[in-house]
Short mmCIF file of C-alpha atoms in Angstrom, two decimals:
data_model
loop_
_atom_site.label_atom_id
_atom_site.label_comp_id
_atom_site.label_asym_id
_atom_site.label_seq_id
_atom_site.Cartn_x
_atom_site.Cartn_y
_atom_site.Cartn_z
CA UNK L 1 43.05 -98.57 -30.81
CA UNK L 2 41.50 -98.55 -34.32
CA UNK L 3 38.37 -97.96 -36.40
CA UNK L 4 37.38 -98.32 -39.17
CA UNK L 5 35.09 -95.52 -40.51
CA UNK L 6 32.85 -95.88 -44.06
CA UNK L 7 33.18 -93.07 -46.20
CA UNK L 8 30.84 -90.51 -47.04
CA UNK L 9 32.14 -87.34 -48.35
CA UNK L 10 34.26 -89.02 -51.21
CA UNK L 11 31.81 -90.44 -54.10
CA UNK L 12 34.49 -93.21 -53.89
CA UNK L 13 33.14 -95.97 -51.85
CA UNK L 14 34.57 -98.01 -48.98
CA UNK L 15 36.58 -97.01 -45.83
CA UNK L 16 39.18 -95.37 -44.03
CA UNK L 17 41.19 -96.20 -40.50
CA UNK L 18 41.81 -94.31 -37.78
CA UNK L 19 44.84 -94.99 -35.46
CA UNK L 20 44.45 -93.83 -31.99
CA UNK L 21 47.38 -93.28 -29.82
CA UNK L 22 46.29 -91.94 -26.17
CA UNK L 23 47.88 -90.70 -23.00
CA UNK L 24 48.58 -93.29 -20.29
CA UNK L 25 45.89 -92.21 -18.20
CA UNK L 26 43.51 -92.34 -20.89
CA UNK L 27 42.20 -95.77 -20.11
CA UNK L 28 41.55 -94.63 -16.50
CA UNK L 29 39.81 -91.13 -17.30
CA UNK L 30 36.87 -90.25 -15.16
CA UNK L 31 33.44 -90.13 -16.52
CA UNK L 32 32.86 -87.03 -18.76
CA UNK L 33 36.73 -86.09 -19.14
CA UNK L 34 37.62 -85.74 -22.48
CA UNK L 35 41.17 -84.94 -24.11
CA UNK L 36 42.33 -83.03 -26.59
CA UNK L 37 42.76 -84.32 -30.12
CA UNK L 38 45.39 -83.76 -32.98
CA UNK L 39 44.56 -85.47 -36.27
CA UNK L 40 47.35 -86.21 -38.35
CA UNK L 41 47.76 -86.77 -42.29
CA UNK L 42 50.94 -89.06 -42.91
CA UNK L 43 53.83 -88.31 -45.86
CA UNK L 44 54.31 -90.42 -48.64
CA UNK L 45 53.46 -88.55 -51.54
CA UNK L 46 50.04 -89.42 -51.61
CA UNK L 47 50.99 -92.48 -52.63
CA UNK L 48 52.65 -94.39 -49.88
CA UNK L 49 52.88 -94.44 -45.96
CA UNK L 50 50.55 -95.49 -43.12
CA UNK L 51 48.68 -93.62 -40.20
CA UNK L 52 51.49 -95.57 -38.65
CA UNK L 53 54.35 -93.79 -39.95
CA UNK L 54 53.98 -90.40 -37.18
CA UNK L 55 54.40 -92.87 -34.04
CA UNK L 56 57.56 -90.63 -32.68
CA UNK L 57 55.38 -87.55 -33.40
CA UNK L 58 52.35 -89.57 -31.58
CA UNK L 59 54.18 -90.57 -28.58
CA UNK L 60 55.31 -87.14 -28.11
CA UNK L 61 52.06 -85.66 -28.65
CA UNK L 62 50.45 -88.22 -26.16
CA UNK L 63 53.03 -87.71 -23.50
CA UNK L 64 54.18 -84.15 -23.77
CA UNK L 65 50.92 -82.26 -24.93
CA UNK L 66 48.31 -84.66 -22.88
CA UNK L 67 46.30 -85.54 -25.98
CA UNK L 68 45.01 -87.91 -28.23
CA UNK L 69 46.39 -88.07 -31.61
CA UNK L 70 44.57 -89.75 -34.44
CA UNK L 71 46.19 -90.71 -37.30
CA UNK L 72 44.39 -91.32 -40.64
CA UNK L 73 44.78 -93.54 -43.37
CA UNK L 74 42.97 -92.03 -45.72
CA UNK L 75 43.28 -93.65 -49.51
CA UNK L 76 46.19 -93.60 -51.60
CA UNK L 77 46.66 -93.49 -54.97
CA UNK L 78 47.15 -94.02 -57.98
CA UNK L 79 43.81 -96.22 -57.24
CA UNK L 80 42.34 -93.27 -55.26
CA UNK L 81 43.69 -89.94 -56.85
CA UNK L 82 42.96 -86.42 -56.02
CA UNK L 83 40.52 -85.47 -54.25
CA UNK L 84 40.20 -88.39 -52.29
CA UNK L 85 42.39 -88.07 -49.82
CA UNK L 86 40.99 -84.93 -49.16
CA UNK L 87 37.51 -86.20 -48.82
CA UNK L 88 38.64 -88.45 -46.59
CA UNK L 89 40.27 -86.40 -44.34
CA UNK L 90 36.36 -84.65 -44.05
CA UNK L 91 35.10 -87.86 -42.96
CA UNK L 92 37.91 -88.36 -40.17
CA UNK L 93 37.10 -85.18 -38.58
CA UNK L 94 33.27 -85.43 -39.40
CA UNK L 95 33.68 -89.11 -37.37
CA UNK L 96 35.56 -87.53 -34.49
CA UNK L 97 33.01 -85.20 -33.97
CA UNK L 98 30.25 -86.97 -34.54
CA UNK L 99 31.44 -89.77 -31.73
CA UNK L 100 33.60 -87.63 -28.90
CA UNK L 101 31.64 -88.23 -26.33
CA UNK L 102 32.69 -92.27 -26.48
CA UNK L 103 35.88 -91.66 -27.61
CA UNK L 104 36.71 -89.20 -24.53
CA UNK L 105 37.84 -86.61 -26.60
CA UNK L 106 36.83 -82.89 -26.56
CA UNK L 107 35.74 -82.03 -29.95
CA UNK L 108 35.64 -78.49 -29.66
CA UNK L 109 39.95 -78.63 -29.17
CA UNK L 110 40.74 -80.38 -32.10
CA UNK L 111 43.76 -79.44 -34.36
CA UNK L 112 45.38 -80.85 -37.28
CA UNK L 113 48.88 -81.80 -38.17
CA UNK L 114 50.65 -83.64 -41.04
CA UNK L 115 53.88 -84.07 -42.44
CA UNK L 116 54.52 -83.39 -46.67
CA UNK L 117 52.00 -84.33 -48.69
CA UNK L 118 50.20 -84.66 -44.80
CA UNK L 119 51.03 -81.08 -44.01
CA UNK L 120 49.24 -80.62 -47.78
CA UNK L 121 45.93 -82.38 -46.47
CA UNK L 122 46.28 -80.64 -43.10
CA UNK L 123 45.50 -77.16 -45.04
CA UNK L 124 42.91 -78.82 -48.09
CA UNK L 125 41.14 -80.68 -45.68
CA UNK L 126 39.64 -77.67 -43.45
CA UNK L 127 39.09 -75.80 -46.77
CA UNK L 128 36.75 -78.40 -48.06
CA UNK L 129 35.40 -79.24 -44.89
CA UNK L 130 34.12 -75.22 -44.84
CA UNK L 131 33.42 -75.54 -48.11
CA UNK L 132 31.02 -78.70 -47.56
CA UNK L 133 29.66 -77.27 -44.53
CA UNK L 134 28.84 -74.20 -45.86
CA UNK L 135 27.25 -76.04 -48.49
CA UNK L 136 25.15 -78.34 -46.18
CA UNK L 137 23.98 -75.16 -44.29
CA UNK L 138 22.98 -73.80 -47.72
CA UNK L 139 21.03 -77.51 -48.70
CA UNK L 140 19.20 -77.37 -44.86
CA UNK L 141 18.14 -74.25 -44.60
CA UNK L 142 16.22 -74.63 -48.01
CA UNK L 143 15.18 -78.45 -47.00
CA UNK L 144 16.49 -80.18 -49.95
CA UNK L 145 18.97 -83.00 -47.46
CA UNK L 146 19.64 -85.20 -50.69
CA UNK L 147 21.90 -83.46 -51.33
CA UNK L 148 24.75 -83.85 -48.97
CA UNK L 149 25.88 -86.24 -46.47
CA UNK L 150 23.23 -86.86 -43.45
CA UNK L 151 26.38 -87.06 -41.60
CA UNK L 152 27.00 -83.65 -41.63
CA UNK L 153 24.10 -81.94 -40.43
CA UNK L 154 23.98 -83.00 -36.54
CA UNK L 155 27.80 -82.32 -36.40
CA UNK L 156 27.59 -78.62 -37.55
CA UNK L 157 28.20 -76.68 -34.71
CA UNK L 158 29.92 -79.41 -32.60
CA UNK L 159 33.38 -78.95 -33.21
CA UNK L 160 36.02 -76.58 -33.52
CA UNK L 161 39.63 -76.61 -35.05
CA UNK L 162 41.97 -74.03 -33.17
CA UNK L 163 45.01 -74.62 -35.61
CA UNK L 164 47.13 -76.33 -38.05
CA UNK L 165 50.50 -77.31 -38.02
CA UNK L 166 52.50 -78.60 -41.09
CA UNK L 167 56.46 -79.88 -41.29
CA UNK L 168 57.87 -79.56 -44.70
CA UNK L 169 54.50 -79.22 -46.34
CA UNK L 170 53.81 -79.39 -50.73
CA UNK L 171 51.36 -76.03 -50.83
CA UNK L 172 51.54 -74.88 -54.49
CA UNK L 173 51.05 -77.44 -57.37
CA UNK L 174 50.42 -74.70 -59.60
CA UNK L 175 54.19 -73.90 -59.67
CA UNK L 176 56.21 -76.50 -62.04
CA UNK L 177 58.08 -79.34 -59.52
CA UNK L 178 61.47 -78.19 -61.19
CA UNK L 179 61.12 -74.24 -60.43
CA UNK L 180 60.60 -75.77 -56.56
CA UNK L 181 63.74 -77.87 -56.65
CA UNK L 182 65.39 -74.68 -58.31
CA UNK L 183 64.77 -72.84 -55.12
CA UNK L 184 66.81 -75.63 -52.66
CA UNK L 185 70.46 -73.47 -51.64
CA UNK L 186 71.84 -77.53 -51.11
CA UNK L 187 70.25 -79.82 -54.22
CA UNK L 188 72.37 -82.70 -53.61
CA UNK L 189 69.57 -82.65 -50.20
CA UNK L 190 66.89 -83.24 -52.73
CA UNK L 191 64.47 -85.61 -52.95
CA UNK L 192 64.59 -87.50 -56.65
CA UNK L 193 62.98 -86.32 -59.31
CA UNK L 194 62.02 -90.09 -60.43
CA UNK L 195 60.39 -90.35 -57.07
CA UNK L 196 58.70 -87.23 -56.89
CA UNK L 197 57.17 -87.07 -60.30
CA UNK L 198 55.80 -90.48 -59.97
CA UNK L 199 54.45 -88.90 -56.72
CA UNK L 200 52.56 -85.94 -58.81
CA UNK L 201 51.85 -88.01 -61.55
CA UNK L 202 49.86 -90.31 -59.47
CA UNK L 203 48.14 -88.25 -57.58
CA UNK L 204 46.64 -85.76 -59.39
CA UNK L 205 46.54 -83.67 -63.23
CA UNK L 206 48.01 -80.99 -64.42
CA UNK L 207 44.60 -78.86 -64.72
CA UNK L 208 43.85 -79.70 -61.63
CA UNK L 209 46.67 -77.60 -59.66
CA UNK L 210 44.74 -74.53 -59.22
CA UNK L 211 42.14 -76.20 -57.05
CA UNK L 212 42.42 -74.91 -53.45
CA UNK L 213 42.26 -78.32 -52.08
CA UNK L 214 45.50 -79.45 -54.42
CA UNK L 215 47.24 -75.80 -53.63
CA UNK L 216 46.19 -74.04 -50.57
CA UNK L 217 48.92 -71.91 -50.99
CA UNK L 218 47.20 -70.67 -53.91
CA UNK L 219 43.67 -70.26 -52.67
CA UNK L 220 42.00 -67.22 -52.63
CA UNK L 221 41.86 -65.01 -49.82
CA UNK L 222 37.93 -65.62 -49.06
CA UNK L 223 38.86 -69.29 -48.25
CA UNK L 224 42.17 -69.05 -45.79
CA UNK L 225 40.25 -66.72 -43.82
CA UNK L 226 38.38 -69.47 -42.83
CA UNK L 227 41.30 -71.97 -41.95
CA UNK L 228 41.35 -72.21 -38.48
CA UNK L 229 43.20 -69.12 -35.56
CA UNK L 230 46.39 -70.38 -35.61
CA UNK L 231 48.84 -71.87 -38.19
CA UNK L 232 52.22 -73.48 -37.19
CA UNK L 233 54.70 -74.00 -40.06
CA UNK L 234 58.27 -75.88 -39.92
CA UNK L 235 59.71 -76.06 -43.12
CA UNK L 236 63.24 -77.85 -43.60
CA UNK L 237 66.11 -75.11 -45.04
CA UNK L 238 67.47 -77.84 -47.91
CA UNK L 239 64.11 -78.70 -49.17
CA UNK L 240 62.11 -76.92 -52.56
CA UNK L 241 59.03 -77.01 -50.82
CA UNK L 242 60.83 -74.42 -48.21
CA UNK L 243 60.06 -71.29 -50.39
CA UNK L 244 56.56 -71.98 -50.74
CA UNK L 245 56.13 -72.26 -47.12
CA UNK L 246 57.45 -69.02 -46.47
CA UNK L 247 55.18 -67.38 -49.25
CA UNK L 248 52.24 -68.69 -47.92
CA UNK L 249 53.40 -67.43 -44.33
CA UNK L 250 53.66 -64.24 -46.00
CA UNK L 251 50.21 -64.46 -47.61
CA UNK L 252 48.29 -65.21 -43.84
CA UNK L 253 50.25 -62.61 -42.70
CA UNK L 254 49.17 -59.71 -44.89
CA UNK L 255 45.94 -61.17 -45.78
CA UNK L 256 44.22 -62.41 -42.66
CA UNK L 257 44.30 -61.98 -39.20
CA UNK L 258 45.79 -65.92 -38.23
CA UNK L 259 48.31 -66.21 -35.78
CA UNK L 260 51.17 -67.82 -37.61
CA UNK L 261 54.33 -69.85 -36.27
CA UNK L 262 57.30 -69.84 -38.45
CA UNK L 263 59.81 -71.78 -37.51
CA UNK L 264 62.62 -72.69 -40.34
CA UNK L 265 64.29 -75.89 -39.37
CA UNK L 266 67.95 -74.80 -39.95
CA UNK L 267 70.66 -77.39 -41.90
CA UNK L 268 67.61 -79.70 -42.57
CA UNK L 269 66.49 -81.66 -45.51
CA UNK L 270 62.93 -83.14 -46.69
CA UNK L 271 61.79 -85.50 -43.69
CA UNK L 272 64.72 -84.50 -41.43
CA UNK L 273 63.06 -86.70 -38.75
CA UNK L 274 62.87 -90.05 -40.92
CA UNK L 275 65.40 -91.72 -39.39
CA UNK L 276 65.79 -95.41 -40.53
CA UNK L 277 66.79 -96.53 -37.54
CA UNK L 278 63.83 -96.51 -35.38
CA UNK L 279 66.60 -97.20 -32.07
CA UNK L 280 68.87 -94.22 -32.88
CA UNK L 281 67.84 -90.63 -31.17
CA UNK L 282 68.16 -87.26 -33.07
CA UNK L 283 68.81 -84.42 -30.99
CA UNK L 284 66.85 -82.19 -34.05
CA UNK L 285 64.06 -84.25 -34.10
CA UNK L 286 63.20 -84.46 -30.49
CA UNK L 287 64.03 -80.17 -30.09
CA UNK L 288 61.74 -79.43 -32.19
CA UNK L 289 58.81 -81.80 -31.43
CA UNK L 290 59.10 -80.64 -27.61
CA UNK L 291 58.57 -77.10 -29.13
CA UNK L 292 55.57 -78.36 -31.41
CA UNK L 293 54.70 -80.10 -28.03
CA UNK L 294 54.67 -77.44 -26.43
CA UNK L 295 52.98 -74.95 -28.75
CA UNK L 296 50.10 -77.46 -28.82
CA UNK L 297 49.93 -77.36 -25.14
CA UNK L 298 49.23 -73.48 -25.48
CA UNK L 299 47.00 -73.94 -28.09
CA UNK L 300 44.51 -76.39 -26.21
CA UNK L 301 44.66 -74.62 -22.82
CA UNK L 302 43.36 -71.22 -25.10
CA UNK L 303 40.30 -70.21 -24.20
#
């Protein structure tokens, strides 16, 4: 199943898909039930990919955790740079929302997932969606509804995002891409540096690294107090963004009370799951999506 949603958070006009993937029994729920959702941010640099690129991830998800994963394809660029992507992401979870009652999905057990620059929007996305919340409380309460989305306002209190969880995630722009790669113990496992600097290049600008919706690793304390209970982490052991995970573990550890999930994925590089060969198993891959699986499974049956 997919929709296609117009945009309304980004000043950027035009739209975004959403890729549904469902249980079996979805198409046979009863009246009133409604399923979990994850909402997942592909890889790609921010550049390239599909919502279609996370269908092992999806099928899992669907299957293992019993819920509905939606996969965005939010705007890539160079023709859409920072923050769209970002925005967009707002609007995907503002949609969800907004329509769970006919898309049999329980809006108040959502979470979000992504992989790389994904598990980068999986963090920036929440932040700015508090931050334009917030700021749409601020605008009602004083009457003045020009000046943010009407989309927001019936959706306020009508959802609720237990966690995150983010494999190999890019946190922390504001550190230079080659003091990263410096930190890899195996750098023949490393991504090149043709690829990713045309990936940061295109995406966003140097001055813009500090913003908490390019570097939640870097944001201040005020604003990952309100990311969401629990935060689920796998970086790969032969990747540069691997250090940066750990420091921002380290950071919600001593500086907020979130539940965090660390799990290092040992003898792994960048995208360890990418297989090429869409027939061929990997024992990795599939051991640690059943334990995603069934950490997500935890997380929705929470109170």
């Amino acid at each position: 199943m997919k929709k296609f949603v117009p945009v309304t958070v980004s000043p950027r006009t035009g739209k975004i898909g959403l890729l549904f993937y469902v249980p079996i029994a979805y198409a046979t729920r009863s009246a009133g039930q409604k399923y979990p959702v994850l909402v997942n941010f592909h890889g790609g640099g921010f550049t390239i990919g599909s919502a279609a690129d996370d269908a092992r991830f999806a099928h899992a998800v669907t299957s293992q955790s019993d819920a509905v994963f939606v996969s965005v394809n939010y705007r890539l660029a160079p023709e859409y740079p920072f923050p769209t992507a970002v925005e967009d992401g707002v609007d995907a979870i503002l949609y969800l929302a907004q329509h769970a009652d006919e898309l049999g999905i329980d809006a108040q057990n959502m979470a979000v997932n992504g992989f790389s620059a994904g598990g980068n929007l999986a963090f920036s996305v929440p932040l700015l969606l508090h931050d334009w919340i917030t700021r749409s409380q601020a605008a009602v309460n004083v009457g003045d509804h020009g000046k943010v989305s009407d989309k927001i306002s019936p959706t306020l209190a009508n959802f609720k995002i237990r966690a995150i969880m983010a494999w190999y995630p890019s946190l922390d722009f504001t550190v230079p891409r080659a003091a990263r790669k410096a930190t890899n113990p195996r750098q023949d496992k490393e991504l090149p540096t043709i690829l990713t600097d045309l990936f940061d290049a295109a995406y966003s600008t140097t001055g813009e690294s500090g913003s908490p919706y390019l570097s939640p690793a870097a944001a201040p304390t005020r604003l990952l107090t309100a990311l969401p209970d629990v935060i689920v982490l796998y970086p790969c052991q032969w990747d540069g963004l691997a250090a940066e995970a750990r420091r921002f573990k380290e950071r919600l550890e001593h500086e907020t009370d979130k539940k965090t999930v660390y799990c290092i994925i040992a003898d792994a590089r960048h995208g360890f799951d990418r297989a090429p060969n869409p027939f061929r198993s990997s024992t990795k891959r599939e051991k640690y999506y059943k334990q995603a699986c069934d950490e997500l499974l935890h997380i929705f049956a929470s109170p």
